[in-house]
Short mmCIF file of C-alpha atoms and ligand atoms in Angstrom, two decimals:
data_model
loop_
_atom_site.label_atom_id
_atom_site.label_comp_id
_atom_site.label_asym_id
_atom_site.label_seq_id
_atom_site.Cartn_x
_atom_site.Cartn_y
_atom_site.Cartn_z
CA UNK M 1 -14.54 -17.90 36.70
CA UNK M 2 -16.34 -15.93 34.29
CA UNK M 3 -14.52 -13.52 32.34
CA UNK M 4 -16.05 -9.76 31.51
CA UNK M 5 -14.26 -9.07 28.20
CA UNK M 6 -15.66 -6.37 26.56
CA UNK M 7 -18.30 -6.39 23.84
CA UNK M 8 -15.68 -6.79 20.48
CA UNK M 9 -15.70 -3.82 18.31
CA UNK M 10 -16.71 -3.86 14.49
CA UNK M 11 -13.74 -5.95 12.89
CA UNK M 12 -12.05 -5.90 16.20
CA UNK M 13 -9.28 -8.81 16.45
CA UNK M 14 -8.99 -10.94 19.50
CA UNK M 15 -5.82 -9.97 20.88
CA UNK M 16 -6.93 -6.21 20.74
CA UNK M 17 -10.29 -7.15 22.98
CA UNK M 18 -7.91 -9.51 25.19
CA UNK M 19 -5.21 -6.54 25.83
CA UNK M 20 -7.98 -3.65 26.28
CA UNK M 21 -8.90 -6.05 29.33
CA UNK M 22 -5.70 -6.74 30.66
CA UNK M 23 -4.86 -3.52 30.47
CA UNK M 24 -8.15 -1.80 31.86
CA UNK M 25 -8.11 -4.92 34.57
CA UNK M 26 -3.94 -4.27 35.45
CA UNK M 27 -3.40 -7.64 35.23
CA UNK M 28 0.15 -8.64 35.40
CA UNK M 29 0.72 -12.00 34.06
CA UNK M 30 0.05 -12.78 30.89
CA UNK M 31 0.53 -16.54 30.38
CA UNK M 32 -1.49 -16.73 34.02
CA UNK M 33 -4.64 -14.38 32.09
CA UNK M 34 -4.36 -16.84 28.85
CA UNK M 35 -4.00 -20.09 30.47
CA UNK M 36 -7.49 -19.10 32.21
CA UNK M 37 -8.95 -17.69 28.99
CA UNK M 38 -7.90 -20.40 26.44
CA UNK M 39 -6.96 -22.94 28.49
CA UNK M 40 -4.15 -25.85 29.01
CA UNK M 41 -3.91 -27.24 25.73
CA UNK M 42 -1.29 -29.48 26.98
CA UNK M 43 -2.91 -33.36 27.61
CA UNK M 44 -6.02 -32.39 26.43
CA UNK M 45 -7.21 -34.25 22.84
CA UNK M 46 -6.62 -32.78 19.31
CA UNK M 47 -10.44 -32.74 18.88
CA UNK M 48 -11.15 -30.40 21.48
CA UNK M 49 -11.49 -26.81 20.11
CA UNK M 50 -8.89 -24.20 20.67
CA UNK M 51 -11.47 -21.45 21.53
CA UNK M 52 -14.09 -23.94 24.05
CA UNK M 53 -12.82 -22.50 26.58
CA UNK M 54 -13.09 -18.90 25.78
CA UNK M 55 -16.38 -19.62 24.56
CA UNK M 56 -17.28 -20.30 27.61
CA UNK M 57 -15.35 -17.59 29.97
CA UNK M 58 -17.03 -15.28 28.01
CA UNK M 59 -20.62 -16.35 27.22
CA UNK M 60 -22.33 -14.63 29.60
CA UNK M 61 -21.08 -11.04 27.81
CA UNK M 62 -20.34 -12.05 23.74
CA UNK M 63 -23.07 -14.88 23.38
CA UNK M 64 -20.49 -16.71 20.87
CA UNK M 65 -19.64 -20.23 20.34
CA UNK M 66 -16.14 -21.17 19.55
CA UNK M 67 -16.97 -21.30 16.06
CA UNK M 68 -18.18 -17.65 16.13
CA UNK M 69 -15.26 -16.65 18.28
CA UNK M 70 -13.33 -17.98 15.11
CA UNK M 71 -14.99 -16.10 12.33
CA UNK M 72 -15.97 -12.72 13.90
CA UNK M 73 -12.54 -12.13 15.84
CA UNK M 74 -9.83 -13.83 13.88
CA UNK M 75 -7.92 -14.30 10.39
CA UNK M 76 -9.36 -17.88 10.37
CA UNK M 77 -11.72 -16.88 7.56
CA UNK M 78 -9.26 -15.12 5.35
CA UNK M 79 -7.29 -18.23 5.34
CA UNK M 80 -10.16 -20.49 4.88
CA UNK M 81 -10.80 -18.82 1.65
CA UNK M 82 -6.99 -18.85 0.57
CA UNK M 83 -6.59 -22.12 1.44
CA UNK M 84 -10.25 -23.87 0.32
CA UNK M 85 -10.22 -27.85 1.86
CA UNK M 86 -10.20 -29.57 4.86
CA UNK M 87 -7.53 -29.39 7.60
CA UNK M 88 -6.07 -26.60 5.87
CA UNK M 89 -6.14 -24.38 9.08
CA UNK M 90 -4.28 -26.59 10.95
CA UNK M 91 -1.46 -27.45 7.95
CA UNK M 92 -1.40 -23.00 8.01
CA UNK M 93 -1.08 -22.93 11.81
CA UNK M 94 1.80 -25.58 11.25
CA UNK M 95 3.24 -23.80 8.78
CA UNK M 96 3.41 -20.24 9.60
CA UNK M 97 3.08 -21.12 14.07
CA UNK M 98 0.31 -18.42 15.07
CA UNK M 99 -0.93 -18.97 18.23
CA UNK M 100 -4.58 -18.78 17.79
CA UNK M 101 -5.55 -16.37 20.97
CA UNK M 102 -3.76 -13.60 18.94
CA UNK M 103 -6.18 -14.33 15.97
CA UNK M 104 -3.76 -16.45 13.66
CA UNK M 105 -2.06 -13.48 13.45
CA UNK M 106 1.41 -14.34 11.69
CA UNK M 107 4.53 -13.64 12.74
CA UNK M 108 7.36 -11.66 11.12
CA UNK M 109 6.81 -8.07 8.62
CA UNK M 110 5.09 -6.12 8.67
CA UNK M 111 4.17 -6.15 12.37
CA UNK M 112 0.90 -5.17 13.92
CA UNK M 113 -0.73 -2.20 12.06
CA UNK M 114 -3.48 0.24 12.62
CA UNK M 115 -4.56 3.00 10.58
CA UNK M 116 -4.40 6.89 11.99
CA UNK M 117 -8.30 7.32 10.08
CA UNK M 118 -9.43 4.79 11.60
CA UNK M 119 -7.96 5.55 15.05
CA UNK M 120 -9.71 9.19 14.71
CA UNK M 121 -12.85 7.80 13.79
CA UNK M 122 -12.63 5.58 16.98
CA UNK M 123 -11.81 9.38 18.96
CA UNK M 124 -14.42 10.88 17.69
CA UNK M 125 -17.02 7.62 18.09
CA UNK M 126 -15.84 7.48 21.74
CA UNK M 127 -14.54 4.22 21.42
CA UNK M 128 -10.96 3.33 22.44
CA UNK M 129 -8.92 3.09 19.69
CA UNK M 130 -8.46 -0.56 18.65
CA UNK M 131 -7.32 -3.07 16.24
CA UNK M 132 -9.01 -4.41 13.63
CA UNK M 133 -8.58 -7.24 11.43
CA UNK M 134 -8.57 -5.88 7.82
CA UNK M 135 -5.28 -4.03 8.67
CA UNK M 136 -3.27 -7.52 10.06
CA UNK M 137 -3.78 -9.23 7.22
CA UNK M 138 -0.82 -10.69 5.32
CA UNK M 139 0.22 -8.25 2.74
CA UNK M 140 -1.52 -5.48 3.85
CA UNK M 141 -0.07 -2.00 3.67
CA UNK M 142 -3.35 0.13 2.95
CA UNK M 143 -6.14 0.52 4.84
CA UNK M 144 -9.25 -1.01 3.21
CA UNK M 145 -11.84 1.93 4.10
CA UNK M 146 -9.50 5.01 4.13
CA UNK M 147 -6.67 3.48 1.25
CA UNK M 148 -4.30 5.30 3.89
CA UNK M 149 -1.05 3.87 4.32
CA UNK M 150 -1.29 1.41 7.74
CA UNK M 151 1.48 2.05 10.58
CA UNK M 152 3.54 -0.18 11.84
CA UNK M 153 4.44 -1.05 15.69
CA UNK M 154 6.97 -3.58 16.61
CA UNK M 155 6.86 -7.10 15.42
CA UNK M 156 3.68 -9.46 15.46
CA UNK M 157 5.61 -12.17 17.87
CA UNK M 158 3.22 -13.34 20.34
CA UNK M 159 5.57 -12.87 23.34
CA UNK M 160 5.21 -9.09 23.75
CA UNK M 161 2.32 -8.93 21.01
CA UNK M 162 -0.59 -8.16 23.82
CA UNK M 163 2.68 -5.63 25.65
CA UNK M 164 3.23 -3.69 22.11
CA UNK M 165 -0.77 -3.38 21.67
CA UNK M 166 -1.43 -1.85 24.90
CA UNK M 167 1.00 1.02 24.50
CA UNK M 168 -0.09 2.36 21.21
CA UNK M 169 3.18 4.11 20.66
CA UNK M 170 2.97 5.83 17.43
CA UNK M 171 4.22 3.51 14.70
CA UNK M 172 6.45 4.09 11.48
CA UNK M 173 4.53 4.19 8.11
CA UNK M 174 4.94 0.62 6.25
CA UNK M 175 5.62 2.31 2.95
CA UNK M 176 5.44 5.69 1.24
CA UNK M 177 2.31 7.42 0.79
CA UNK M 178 3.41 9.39 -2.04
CA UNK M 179 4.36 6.23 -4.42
CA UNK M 180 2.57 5.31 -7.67
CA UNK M 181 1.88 2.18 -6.64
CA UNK M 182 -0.78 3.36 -3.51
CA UNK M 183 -3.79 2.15 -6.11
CA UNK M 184 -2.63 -1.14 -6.59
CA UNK M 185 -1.54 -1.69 -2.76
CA UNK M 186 -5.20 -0.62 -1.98
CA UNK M 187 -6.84 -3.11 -4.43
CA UNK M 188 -4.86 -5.79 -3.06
CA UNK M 189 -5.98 -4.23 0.81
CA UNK M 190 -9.49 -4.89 -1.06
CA UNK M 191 -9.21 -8.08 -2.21
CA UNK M 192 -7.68 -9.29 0.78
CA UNK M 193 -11.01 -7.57 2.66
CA UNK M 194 -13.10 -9.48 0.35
CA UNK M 195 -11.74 -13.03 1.24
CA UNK M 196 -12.26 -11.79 4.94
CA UNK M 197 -15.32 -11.39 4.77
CA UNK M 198 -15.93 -14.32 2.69
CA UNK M 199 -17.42 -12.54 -0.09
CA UNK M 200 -15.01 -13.88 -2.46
CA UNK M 201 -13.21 -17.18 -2.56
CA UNK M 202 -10.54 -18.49 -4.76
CA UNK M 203 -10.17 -19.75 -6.98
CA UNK M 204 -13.40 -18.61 -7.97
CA UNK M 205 -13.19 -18.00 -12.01
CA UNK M 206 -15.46 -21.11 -13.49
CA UNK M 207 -14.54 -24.13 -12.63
CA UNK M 208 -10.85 -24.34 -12.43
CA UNK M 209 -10.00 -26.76 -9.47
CA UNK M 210 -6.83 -25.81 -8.82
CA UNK M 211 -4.68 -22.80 -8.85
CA UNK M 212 -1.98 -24.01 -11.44
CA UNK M 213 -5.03 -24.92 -14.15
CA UNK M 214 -6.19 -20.87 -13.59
CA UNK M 215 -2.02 -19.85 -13.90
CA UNK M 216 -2.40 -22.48 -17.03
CA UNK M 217 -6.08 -20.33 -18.38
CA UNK M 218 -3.86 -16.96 -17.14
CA UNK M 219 -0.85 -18.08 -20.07
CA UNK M 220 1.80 -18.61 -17.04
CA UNK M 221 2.63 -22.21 -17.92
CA UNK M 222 5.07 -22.19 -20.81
CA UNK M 223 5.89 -25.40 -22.47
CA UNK M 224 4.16 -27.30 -19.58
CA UNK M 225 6.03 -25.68 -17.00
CA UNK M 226 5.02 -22.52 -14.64
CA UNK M 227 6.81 -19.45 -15.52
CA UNK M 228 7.05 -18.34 -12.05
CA UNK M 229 10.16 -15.87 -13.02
CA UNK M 230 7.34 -14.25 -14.78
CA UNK M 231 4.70 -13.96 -12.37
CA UNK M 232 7.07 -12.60 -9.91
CA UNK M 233 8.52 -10.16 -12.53
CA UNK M 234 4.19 -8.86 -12.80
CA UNK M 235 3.66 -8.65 -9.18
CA UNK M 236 6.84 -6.51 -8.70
CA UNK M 237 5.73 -4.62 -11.72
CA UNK M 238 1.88 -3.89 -9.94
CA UNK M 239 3.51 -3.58 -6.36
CA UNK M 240 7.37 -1.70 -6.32
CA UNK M 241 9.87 -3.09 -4.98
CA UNK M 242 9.22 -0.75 -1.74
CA UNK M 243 5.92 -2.96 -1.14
CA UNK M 244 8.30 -6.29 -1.01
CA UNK M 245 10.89 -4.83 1.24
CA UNK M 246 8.20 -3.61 3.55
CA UNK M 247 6.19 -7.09 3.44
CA UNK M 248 8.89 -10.16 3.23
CA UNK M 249 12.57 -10.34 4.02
CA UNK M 250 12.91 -13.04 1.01
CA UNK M 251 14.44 -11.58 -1.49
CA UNK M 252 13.96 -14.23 -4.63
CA UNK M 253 10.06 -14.09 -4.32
CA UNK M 254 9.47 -16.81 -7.64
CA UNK M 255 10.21 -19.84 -5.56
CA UNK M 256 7.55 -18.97 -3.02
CA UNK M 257 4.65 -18.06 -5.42
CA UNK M 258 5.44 -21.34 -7.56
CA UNK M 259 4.59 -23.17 -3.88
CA UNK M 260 1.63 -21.32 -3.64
CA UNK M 261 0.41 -22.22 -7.10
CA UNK M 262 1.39 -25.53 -7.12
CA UNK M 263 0.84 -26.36 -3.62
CA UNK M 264 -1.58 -29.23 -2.75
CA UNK M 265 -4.57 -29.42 -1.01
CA UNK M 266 -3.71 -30.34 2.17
CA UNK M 267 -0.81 -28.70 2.74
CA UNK M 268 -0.73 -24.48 3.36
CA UNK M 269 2.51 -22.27 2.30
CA UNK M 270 2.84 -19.31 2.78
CA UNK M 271 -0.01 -16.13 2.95
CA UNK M 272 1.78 -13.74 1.55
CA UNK M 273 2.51 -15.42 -1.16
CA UNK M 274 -0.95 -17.78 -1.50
CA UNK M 275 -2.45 -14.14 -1.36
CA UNK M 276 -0.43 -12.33 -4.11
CA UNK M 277 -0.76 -15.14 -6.30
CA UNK M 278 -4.38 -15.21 -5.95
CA UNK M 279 -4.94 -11.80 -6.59
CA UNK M 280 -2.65 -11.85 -9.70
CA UNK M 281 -4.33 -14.62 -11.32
CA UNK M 282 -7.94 -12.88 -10.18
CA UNK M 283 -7.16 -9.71 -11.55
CA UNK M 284 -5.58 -11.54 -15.12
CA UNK M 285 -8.38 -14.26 -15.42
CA UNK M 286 -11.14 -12.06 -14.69
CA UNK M 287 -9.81 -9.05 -17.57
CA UNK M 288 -9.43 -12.16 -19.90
CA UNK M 289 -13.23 -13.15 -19.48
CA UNK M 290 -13.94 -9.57 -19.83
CA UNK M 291 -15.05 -8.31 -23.36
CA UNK M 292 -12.34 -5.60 -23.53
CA UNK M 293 -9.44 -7.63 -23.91
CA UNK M 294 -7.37 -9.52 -24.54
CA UNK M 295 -5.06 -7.91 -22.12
CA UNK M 296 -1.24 -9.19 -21.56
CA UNK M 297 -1.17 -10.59 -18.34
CA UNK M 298 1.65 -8.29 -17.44
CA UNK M 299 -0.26 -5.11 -18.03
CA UNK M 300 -1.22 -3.16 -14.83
CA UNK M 301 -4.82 -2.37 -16.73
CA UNK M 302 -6.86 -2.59 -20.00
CA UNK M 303 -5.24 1.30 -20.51
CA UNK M 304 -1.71 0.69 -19.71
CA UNK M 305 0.44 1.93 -21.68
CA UNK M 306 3.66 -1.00 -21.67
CA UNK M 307 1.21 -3.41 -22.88
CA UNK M 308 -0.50 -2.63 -26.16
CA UNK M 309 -1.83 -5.85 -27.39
CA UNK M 310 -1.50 -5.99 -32.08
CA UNK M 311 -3.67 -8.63 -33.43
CA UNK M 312 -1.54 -10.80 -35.63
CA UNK M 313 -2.59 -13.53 -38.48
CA UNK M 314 -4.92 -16.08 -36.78
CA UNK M 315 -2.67 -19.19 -36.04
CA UNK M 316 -4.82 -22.43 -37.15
CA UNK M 317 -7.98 -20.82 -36.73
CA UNK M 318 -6.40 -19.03 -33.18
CA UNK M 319 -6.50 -15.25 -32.84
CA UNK M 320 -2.80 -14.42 -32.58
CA UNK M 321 -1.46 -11.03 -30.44
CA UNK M 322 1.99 -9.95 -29.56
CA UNK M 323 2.01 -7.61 -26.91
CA UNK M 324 4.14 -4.70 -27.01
CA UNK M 325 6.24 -6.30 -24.01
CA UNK M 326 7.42 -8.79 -26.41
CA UNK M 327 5.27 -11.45 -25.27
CA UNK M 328 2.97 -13.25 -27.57
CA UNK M 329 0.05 -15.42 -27.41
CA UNK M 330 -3.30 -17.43 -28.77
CA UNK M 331 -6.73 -16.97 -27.43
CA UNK M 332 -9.24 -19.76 -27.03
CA UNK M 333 -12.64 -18.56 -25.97
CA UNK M 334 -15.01 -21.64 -25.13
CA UNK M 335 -18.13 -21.83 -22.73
CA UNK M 336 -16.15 -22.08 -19.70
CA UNK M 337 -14.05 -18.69 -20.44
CA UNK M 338 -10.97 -17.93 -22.25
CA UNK M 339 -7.48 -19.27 -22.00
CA UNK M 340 -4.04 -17.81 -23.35
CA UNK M 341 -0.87 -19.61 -24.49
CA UNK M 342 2.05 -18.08 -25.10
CA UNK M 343 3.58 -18.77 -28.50
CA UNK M 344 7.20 -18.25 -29.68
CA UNK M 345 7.20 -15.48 -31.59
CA UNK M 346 6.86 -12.59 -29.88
CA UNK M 347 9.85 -13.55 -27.37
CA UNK M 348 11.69 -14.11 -31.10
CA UNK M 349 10.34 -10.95 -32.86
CA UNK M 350 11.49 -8.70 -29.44
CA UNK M 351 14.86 -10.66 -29.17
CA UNK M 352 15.34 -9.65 -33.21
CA UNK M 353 14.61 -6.10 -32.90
CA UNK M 354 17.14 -5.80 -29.85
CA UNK M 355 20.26 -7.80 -31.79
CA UNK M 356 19.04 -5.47 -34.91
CA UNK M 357 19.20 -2.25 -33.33
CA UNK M 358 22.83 -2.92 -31.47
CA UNK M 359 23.86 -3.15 -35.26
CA UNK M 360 22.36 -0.12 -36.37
CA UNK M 361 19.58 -0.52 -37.68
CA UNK M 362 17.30 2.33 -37.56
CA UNK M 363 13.47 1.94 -36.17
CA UNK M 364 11.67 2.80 -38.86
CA UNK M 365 13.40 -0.30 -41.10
CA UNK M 366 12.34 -2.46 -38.20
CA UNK M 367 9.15 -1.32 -38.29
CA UNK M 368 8.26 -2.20 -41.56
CA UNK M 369 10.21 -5.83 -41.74
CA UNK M 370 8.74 -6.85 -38.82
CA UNK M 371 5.65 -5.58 -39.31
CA UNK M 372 5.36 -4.37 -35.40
CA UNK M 373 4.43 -1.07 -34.42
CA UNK M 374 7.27 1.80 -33.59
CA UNK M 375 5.65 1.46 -30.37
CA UNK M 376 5.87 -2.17 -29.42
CA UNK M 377 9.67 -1.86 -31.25
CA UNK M 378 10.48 0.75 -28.44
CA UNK M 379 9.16 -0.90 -25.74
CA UNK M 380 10.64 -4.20 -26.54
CA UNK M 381 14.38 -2.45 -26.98
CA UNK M 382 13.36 -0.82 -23.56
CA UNK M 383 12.73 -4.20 -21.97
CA UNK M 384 15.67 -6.37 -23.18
CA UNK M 385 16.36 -7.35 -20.11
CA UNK M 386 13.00 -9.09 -19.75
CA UNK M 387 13.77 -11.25 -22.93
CA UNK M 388 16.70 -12.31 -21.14
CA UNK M 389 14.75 -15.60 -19.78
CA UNK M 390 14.45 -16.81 -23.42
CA UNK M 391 18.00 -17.28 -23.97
CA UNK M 392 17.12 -20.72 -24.97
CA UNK M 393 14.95 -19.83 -27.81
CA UNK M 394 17.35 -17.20 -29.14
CA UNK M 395 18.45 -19.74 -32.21
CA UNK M 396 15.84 -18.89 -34.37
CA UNK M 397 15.83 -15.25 -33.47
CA UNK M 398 19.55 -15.10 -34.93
CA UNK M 399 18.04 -17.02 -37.28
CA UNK M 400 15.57 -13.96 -38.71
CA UNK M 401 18.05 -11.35 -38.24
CA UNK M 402 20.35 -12.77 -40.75
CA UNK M 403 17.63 -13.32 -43.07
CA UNK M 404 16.43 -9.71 -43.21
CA UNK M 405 20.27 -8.79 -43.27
CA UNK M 406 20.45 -11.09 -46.40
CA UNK M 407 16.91 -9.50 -47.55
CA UNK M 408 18.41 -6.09 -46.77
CA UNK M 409 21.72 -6.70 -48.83
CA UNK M 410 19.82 -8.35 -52.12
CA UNK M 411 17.44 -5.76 -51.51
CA UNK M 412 14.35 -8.46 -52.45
CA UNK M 413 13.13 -11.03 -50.55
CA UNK M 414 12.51 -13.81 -53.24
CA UNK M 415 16.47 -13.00 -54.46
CA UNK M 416 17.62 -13.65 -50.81
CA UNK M 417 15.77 -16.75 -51.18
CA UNK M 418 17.10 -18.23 -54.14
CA UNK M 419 20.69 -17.89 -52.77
CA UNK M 420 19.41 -19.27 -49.22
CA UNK M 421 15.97 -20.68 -48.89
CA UNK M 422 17.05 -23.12 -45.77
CA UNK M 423 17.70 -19.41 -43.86
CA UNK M 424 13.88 -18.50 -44.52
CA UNK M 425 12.75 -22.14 -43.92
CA UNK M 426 14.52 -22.08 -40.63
CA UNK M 427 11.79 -19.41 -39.47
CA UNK M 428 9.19 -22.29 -38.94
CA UNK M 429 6.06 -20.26 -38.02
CA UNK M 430 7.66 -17.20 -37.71
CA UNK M 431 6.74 -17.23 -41.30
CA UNK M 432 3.47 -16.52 -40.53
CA UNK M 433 3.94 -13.27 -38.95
CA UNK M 434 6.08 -11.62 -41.18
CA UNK M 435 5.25 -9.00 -43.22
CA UNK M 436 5.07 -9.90 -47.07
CA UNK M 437 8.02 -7.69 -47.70
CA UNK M 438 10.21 -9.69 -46.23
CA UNK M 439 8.58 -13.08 -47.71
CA UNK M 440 9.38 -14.62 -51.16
CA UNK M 441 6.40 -14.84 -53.45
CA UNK M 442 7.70 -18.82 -53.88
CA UNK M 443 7.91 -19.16 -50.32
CA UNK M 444 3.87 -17.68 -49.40
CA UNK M 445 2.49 -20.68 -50.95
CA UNK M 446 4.92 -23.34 -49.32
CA UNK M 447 3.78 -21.58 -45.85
CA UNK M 448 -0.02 -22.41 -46.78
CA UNK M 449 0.41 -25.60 -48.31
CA UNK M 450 2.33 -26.65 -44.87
CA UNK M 451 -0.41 -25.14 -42.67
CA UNK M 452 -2.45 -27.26 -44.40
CA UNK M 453 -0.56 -29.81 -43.57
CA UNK M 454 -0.39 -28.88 -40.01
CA UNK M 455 3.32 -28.74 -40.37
CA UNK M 456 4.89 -26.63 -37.25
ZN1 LIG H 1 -8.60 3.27 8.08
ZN1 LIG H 2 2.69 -7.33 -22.29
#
């Protein structure tokens, strides 16, 4: 029996083509309509494709093979490019259980989505208003062409998926269209259009083979370990906590995006979470090949204002830069792009300034003995929760507050060091970043002579 499906519509997603048909045809049973259309998969071999048989109900009218079916009417190439390697579309339909005759769409938030522009363009093109694929992808809360917020309609569970679609009830919006945030959930709608339509892959920044060397180049591994409390802390930042209650009921998101970095080749995790991470690291990698930067990889954009970068004295030949976040790093440019690692110091300086100003001490003394900007001093009292992570590394932060107490009280640095020189040597490279005011005169050539050295 030859099926008459009708001619898909630009971007159009299986299961809206397969429920405009059912619905237009008044056919009653569903698992009856898909057992002819895809088949009994049951007894059949795992190398038989999942789409041969619609291939062939429907040749006479779409002229596709079941390759084409694949890439023109489902999500299959949005995960390809997520998830580069072989057998990776079967570990994903393993791991998140789409049924491939709804597209691979996956189950769960935010549901099936359309977009009202989209839906009046189809009223006033004459065509019957139908789902496309850039709106079901995971993540997705904006629509790619009209960066309106998508609707949502009941859940994307294949039971009553091709029931929901048919009705086109009106929907709820996924999140609010007035929030700040709209820009960055349309970028990621864009990105996520990109990988779609194959235009993009990832990773795609040189030639970084895997996505925890890129988080490595991005300055998210930290002592040789991935700092994925800070790369969910970034996201959250970009996308509002609004976006993450409207996209996944887990509520500790770091676990998931450290799977999706470190996850191996043949094994899928998550979308979501494969997606966000990709388009984090994108967005920070590319801006750190740019010639702008360097930009923290927290900041939003080269302009925002929570992340002014403050070159600091080179570290063994390194450009050094403490962010105003409190978060410091090296650069190494080479031909195959630049890398950042985070050093010590800033996490120190910004831990410093927060102890110093709970005991009174007013900006503008901090400003001058730590030789950061009022600025960056106000941001990083403004952000002491964020230095919380560091607890471990707060020794030598007490460390330099009660040596520019002890400077403060002698009222001269190299008198504070002749009573206590082991306070100041205690600093280790910290040293390097201080202002001279708060360095003995004794002390400045020790510092070189141990650089020198190569001392830490
Ligand atoms: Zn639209
Ligand atoms: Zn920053």
């Amino acid at each position: 029996m030859a099926v008459y499906l009708d001619e898909p519509l630009p971007d159009e997603i299986l299961f809206s083509v397969i429920a405009r048909y059912m619905q237009r045809a008044r056919i009653e049973s569903t698992r009856g309509f898909l057992t002819v259309l895809t088949g009994d998969r049951k007894g059949k071999g795992g190398d038989v494709d999942e789409f041969e048989q619609l291939a062939d109900e429907t040749y006479r009218v779409w002229e596709m093979s079941a390759s084409e079916i694949r890439s023109r009417l489902t999500l299959a190439p949005f995960y390809s490019a997520l998830f580069p390697g072989n057998g990776r579309i079967d570990a994903l339909g393993r791991r998140v259980r789409c049924v491939p005759w709804s597209g691979y769409l996956a189950p769960g938030r935010p549901g099936v989505r359309y977009c009202e522009a989209c839906w009046a363009d189809d009223d006033r093109n004459g065509y019957p208003r139908y789902w496309r694929r850039i709106h079901q992808l995971p993540g997705v809360v904006v629509c790619a062409e009209h960066g309106q917020v998508l609707f949502g309609t009941g859940f994307s569970f294949s039971r009553d998926l091709l029931t929901t679609v048919t009705k086109h009830e009106r929907g709820h919006p996924l999140v609010s269209d007035m929030s700040r945030e709209l820009a960055k959930w349309g970028d990621l709608a864009t990105f996520a259009k990109h990988l779609l339509n194959e235009r993009c892959s990832w990773p795609q920044l040189g030639a970084q083979t895997s996505h925890l060397d890129l988080a490595r180049k991005c300055g998210y591994v930290v002592g040789g370990k991935l700092d994925d409390e800070r790369i969910a802390n970034d996201l959250s930042t970009r996308f509002g906590t609004e976006y993450f209650g409207a996209v996944t009921s887990t509520h500790d998101i770091s676990p998931e995006l450290r799977r999706a970095i470190s996850v191996s080749d043949e094994r899928a995790c998550a979308p979501l979470f494969a997606l966000l991470a990709a388009y984090l690291l994108t967005d920070v990698g590319g801006r750190l090949m740019g010639s702008e930067g360097p930009d923290c990889p927290g900041s939003v954009s080269h302009q925002d204002e929570n992340h002014r970068v403050l070159r600091w004295p080179d570290r063994q030949g390194r450009p050094h830069f403490l962010c105003s976040c409190g978060l410091s790093f090296v650069l190494d440019r080479s031909d195959s792009g630049a890398s950042i690692t985070p050093t010590q110091e800033g996490p120190d300086i910004a831990l410093a300034a927060v102890m110093l100003v709970a005991r009174s001490w007013p900006v503008q003394s901090l400003v001058s003995m730590l030789g950061v900007s009022r600025h960056a001093i106000e941001t990083m009292i403004g952000r002491r929760v964020a230095v919380r992570p560091w607890r471990r590394r707060t020794e030598r932060a007490k460390r330099l507050v009660q040596w520019l107490e002890l400077v403060n009280r002698q009222g001269d640095a190299d008198l504070a060091y002749r009573n206590s020189a082991h306070l100041f040597h205690a600093l280790g490279l910290l040293i390097e970043i201080l202002p001279d005011a708060v360095k003995p005169r004794s002390a400045r050539t020790f510092c070189v002579e141990r650089r020198v050295r190569g001392e830490k």
